[in-house]
Short mmCIF file of C-alpha atoms in Angstrom, two decimals:
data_model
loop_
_atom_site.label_atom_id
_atom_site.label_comp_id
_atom_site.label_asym_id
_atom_site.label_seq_id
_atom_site.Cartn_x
_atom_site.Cartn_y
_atom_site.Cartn_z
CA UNK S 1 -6.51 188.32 201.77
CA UNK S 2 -3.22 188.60 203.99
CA UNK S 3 -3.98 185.52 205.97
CA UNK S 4 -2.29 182.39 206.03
CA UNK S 5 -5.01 180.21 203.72
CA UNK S 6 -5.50 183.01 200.99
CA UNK S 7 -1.66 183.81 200.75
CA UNK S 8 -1.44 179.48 200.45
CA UNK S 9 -4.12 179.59 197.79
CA UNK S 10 -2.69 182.43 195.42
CA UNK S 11 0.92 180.57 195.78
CA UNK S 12 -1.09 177.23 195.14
CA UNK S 13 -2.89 178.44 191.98
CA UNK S 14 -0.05 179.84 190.45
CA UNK S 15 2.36 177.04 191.29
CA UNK S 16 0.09 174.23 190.31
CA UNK S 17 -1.44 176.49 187.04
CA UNK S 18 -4.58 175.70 187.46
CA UNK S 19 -7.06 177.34 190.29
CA UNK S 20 -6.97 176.10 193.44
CA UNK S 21 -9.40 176.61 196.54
CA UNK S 22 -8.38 176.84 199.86
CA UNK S 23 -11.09 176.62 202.40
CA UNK S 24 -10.26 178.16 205.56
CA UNK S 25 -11.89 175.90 208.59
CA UNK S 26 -9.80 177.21 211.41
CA UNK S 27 -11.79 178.84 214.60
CA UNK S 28 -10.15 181.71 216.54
CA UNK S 29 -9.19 180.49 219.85
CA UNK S 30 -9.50 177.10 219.71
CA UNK S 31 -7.32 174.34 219.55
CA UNK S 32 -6.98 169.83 217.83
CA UNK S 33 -10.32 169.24 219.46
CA UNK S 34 -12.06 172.08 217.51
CA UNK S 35 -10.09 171.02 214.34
CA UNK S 36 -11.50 167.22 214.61
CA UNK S 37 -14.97 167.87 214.38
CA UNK S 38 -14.67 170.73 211.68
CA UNK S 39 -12.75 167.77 209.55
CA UNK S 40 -15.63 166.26 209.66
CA UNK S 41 -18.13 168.78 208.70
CA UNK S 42 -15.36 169.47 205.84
CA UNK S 43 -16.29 166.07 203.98
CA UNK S 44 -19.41 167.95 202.97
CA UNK S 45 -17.59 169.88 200.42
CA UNK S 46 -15.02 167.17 199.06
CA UNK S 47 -11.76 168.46 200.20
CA UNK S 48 -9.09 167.02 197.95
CA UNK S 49 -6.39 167.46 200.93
CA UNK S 50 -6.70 168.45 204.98
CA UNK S 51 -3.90 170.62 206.04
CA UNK S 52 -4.08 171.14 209.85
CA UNK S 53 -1.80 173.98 211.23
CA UNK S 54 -0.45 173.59 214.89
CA UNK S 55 -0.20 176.64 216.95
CA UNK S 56 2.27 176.65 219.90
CA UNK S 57 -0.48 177.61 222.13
CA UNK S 58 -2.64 174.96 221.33
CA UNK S 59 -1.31 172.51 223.93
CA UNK S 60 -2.51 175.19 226.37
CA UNK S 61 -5.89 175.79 224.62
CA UNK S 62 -6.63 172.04 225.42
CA UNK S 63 -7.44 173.02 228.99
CA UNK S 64 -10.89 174.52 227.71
CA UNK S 65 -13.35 173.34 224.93
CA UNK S 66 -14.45 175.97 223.29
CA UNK S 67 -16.83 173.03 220.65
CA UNK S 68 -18.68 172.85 223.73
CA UNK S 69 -18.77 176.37 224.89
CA UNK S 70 -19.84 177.53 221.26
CA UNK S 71 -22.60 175.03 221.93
CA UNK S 72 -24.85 177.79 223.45
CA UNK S 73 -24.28 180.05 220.38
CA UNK S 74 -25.27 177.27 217.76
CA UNK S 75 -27.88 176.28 219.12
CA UNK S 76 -29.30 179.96 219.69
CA UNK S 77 -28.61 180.52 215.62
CA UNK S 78 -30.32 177.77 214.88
CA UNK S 79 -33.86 178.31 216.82
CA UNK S 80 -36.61 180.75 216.06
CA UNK S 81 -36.27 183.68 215.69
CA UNK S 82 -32.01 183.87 214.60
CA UNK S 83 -32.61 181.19 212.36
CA UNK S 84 -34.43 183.24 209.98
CA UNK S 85 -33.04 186.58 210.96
CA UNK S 86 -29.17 185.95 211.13
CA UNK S 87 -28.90 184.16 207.44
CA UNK S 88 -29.85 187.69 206.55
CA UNK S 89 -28.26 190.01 208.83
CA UNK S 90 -24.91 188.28 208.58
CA UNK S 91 -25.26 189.29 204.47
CA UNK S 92 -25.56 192.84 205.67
CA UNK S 93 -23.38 195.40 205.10
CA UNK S 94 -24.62 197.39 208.32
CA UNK S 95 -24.09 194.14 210.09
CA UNK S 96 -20.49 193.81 208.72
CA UNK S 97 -19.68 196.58 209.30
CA UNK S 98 -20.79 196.77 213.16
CA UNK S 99 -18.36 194.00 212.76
CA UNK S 100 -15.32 195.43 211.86
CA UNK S 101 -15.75 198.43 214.37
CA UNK S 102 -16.26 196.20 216.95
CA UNK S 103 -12.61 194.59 215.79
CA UNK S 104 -11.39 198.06 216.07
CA UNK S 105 -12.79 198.58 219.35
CA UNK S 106 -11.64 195.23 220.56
CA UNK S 107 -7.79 196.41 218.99
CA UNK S 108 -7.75 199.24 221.14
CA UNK S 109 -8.07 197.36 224.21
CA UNK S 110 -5.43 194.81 224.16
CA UNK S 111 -2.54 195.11 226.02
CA UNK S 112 1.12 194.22 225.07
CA UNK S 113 1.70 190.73 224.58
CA UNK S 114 2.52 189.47 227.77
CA UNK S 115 6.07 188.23 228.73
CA UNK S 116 7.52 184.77 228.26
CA UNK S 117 6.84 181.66 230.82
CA UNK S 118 9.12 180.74 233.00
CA UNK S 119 9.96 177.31 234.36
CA UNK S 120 8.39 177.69 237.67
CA UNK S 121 5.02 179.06 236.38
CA UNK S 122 4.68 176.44 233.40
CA UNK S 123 1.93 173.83 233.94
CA UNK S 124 2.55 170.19 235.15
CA UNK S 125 0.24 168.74 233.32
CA UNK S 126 1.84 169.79 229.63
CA UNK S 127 2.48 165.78 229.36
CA UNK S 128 -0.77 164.55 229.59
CA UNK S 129 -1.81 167.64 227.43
CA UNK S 130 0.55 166.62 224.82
CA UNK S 131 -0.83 162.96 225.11
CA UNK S 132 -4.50 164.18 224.19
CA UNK S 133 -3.35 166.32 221.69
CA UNK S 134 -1.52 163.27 220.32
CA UNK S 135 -4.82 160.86 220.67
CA UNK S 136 -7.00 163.64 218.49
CA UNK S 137 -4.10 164.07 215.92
CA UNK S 138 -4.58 160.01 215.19
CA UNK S 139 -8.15 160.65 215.16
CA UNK S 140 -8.28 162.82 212.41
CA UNK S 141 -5.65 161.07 210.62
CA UNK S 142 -7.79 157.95 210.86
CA UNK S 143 -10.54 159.71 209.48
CA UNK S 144 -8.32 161.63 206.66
CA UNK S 145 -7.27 158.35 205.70
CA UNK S 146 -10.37 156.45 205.51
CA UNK S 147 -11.68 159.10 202.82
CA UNK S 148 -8.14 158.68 200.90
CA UNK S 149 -7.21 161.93 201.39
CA UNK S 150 -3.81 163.30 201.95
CA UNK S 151 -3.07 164.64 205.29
CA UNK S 152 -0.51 167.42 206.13
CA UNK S 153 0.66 169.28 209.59
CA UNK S 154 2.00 172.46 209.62
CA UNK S 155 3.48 173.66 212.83
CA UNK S 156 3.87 177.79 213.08
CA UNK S 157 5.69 178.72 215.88
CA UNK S 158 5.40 181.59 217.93
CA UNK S 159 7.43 184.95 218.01
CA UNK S 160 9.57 184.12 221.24
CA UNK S 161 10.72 180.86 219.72
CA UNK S 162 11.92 182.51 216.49
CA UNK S 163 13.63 184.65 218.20
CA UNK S 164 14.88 182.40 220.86
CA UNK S 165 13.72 183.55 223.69
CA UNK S 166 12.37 180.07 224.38
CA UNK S 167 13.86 176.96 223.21
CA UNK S 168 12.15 175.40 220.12
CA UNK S 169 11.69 171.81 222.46
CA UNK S 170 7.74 172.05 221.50
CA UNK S 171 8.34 172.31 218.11
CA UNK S 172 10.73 169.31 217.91
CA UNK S 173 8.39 167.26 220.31
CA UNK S 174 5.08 168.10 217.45
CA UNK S 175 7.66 167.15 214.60
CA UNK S 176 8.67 163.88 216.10
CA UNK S 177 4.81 163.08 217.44
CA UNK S 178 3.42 163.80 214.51
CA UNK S 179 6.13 161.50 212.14
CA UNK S 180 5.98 158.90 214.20
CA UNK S 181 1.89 158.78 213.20
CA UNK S 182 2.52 159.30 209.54
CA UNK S 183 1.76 162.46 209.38
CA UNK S 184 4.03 164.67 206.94
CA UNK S 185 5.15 167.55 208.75
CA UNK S 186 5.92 170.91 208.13
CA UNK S 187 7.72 173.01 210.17
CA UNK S 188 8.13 177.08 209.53
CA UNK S 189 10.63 177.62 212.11
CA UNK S 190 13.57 177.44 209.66
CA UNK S 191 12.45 179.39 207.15
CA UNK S 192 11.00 182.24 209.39
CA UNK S 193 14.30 182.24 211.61
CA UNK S 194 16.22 182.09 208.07
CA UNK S 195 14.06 185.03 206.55
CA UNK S 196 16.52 187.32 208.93
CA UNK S 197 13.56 189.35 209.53
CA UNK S 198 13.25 190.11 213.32
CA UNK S 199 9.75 189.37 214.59
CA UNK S 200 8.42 192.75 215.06
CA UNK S 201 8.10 192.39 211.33
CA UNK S 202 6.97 188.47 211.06
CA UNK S 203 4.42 189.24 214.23
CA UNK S 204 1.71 191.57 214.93
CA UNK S 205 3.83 192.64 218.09
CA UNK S 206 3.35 194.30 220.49
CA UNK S 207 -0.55 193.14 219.76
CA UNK S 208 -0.56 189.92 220.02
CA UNK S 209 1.18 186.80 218.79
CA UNK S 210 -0.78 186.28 215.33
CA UNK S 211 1.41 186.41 212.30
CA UNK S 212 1.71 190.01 210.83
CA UNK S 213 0.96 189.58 206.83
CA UNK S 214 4.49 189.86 206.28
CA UNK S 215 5.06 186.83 208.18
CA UNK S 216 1.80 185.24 206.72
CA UNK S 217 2.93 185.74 202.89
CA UNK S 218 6.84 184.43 203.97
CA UNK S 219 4.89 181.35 205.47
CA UNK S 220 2.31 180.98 202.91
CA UNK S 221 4.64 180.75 200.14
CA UNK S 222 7.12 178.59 201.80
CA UNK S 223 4.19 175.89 202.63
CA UNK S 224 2.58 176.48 199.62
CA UNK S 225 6.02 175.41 197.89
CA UNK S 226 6.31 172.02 199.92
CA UNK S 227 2.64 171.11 199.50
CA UNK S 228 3.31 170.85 195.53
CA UNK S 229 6.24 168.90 196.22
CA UNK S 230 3.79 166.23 198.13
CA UNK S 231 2.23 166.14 195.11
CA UNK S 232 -1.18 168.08 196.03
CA UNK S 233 -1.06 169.59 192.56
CA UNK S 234 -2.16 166.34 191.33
CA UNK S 235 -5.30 166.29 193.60
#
């Protein structure tokens, strides 16, 4: 209930007075070409708007597919025996909670967030990256489109371009991509930096880089505020 869709969705209901579902389609860890094919297993439910979020890490995440590597897993859920068995045990409150220890146990393990790139270590191939990236964004526009749908980016930045301890050039270089498709984009940049809150507090730090759920309630709220305004009330 602190994450980033349900903090959109309370904001949305209330702003909009009248409920409002926000179905959370997002995989941990993956990146556009994850998003493109859960849009399309999203037209099964009748979305009345697709709201992609870009993570500064996904250009980097295009160097993997994880679609492909979660291709072993699928298919082993859907075979004989886990196709009866994990329907159930997935409903289980044993099995939940083996679950959320696991999380814990996971927690425990990870070590400080790493510290920022530096020119000489960053990738040469971030160009070509940011061309697929571009290519899939279209995609999925193309298909947002052709079920007359709106279509909305948001681009969340991460906690050492807030606090400047990288430039914000791949934020600009989504905002202008992304425009120059059609897309409307929204970036949280501003409003976190303008929050005044240092990022300790907007970022699970020294964890990891996720959004703390202060910083995913100032961010909710804020793009929950300019997806009224593009008229998704009216949906």
């Amino acid at each position: 209930d602190a994450s980033l869709p349900a903090v959109v969705e309370r904001q949305l209901t209330q702003t909009c007075s009248r409920p409002v579902r926000v179905i959370n389609a997002g995989v941990g860890g993956s990146t556009i070409t994850t998003a493109v094919h859960m849009v399309e297993r999203g037209w099964a439910v009748s979305p009345d708007a697709v709201v992609l979020t870009f993570s500064e890490n996904d250009i980097d995440d295009l160097r993997s597919d994880m679609w492909n590597e979660l291709e072993v897993n699928r298919r082993a859920k859907s075979r004989f025996p886990l196709s009866i068995a994990y329907p159930l045990l997935r409903r289980m409150a044993l099995w939940n909670f083996a679950l959320k220890m696991r999380g814990r146990v996971r927690t425990l393990g990870f070590a400080p967030t790493p510290p920022a790139p530096t020119a000489a270590n960053v990738k040469s191939d971030v160009d070509s990256l940011r061309e697929r990236y571009s290519r899939v964004l279209q995609t999925i526009q193309n298909d947002v489109r052709s079920h007359g749908r709106p279509f909305v980016l948001v681009a969340f930045p991460s906690h050492l371009t807030v606090n400047h301890t990288l430039d914000d050039e791949q934020m600009q270089w989504v905002e202008r991509m992304a425009t120059r498709q059609g897309v409307p984009t929204l970036s949280l940049l501003g409003p976190l930096r303008d929050s005044g809150l240092p990022v300790e507090k907007l970022y699970q730090l020294p964890y990891d880089g996720h959004a703390s759920p202060r910083g995913n309630q100032l961010a909710g709220e804020w793009v929950a505020g300019r997806l009224a305004t593009l008229g998704l009330c009216k949906a």
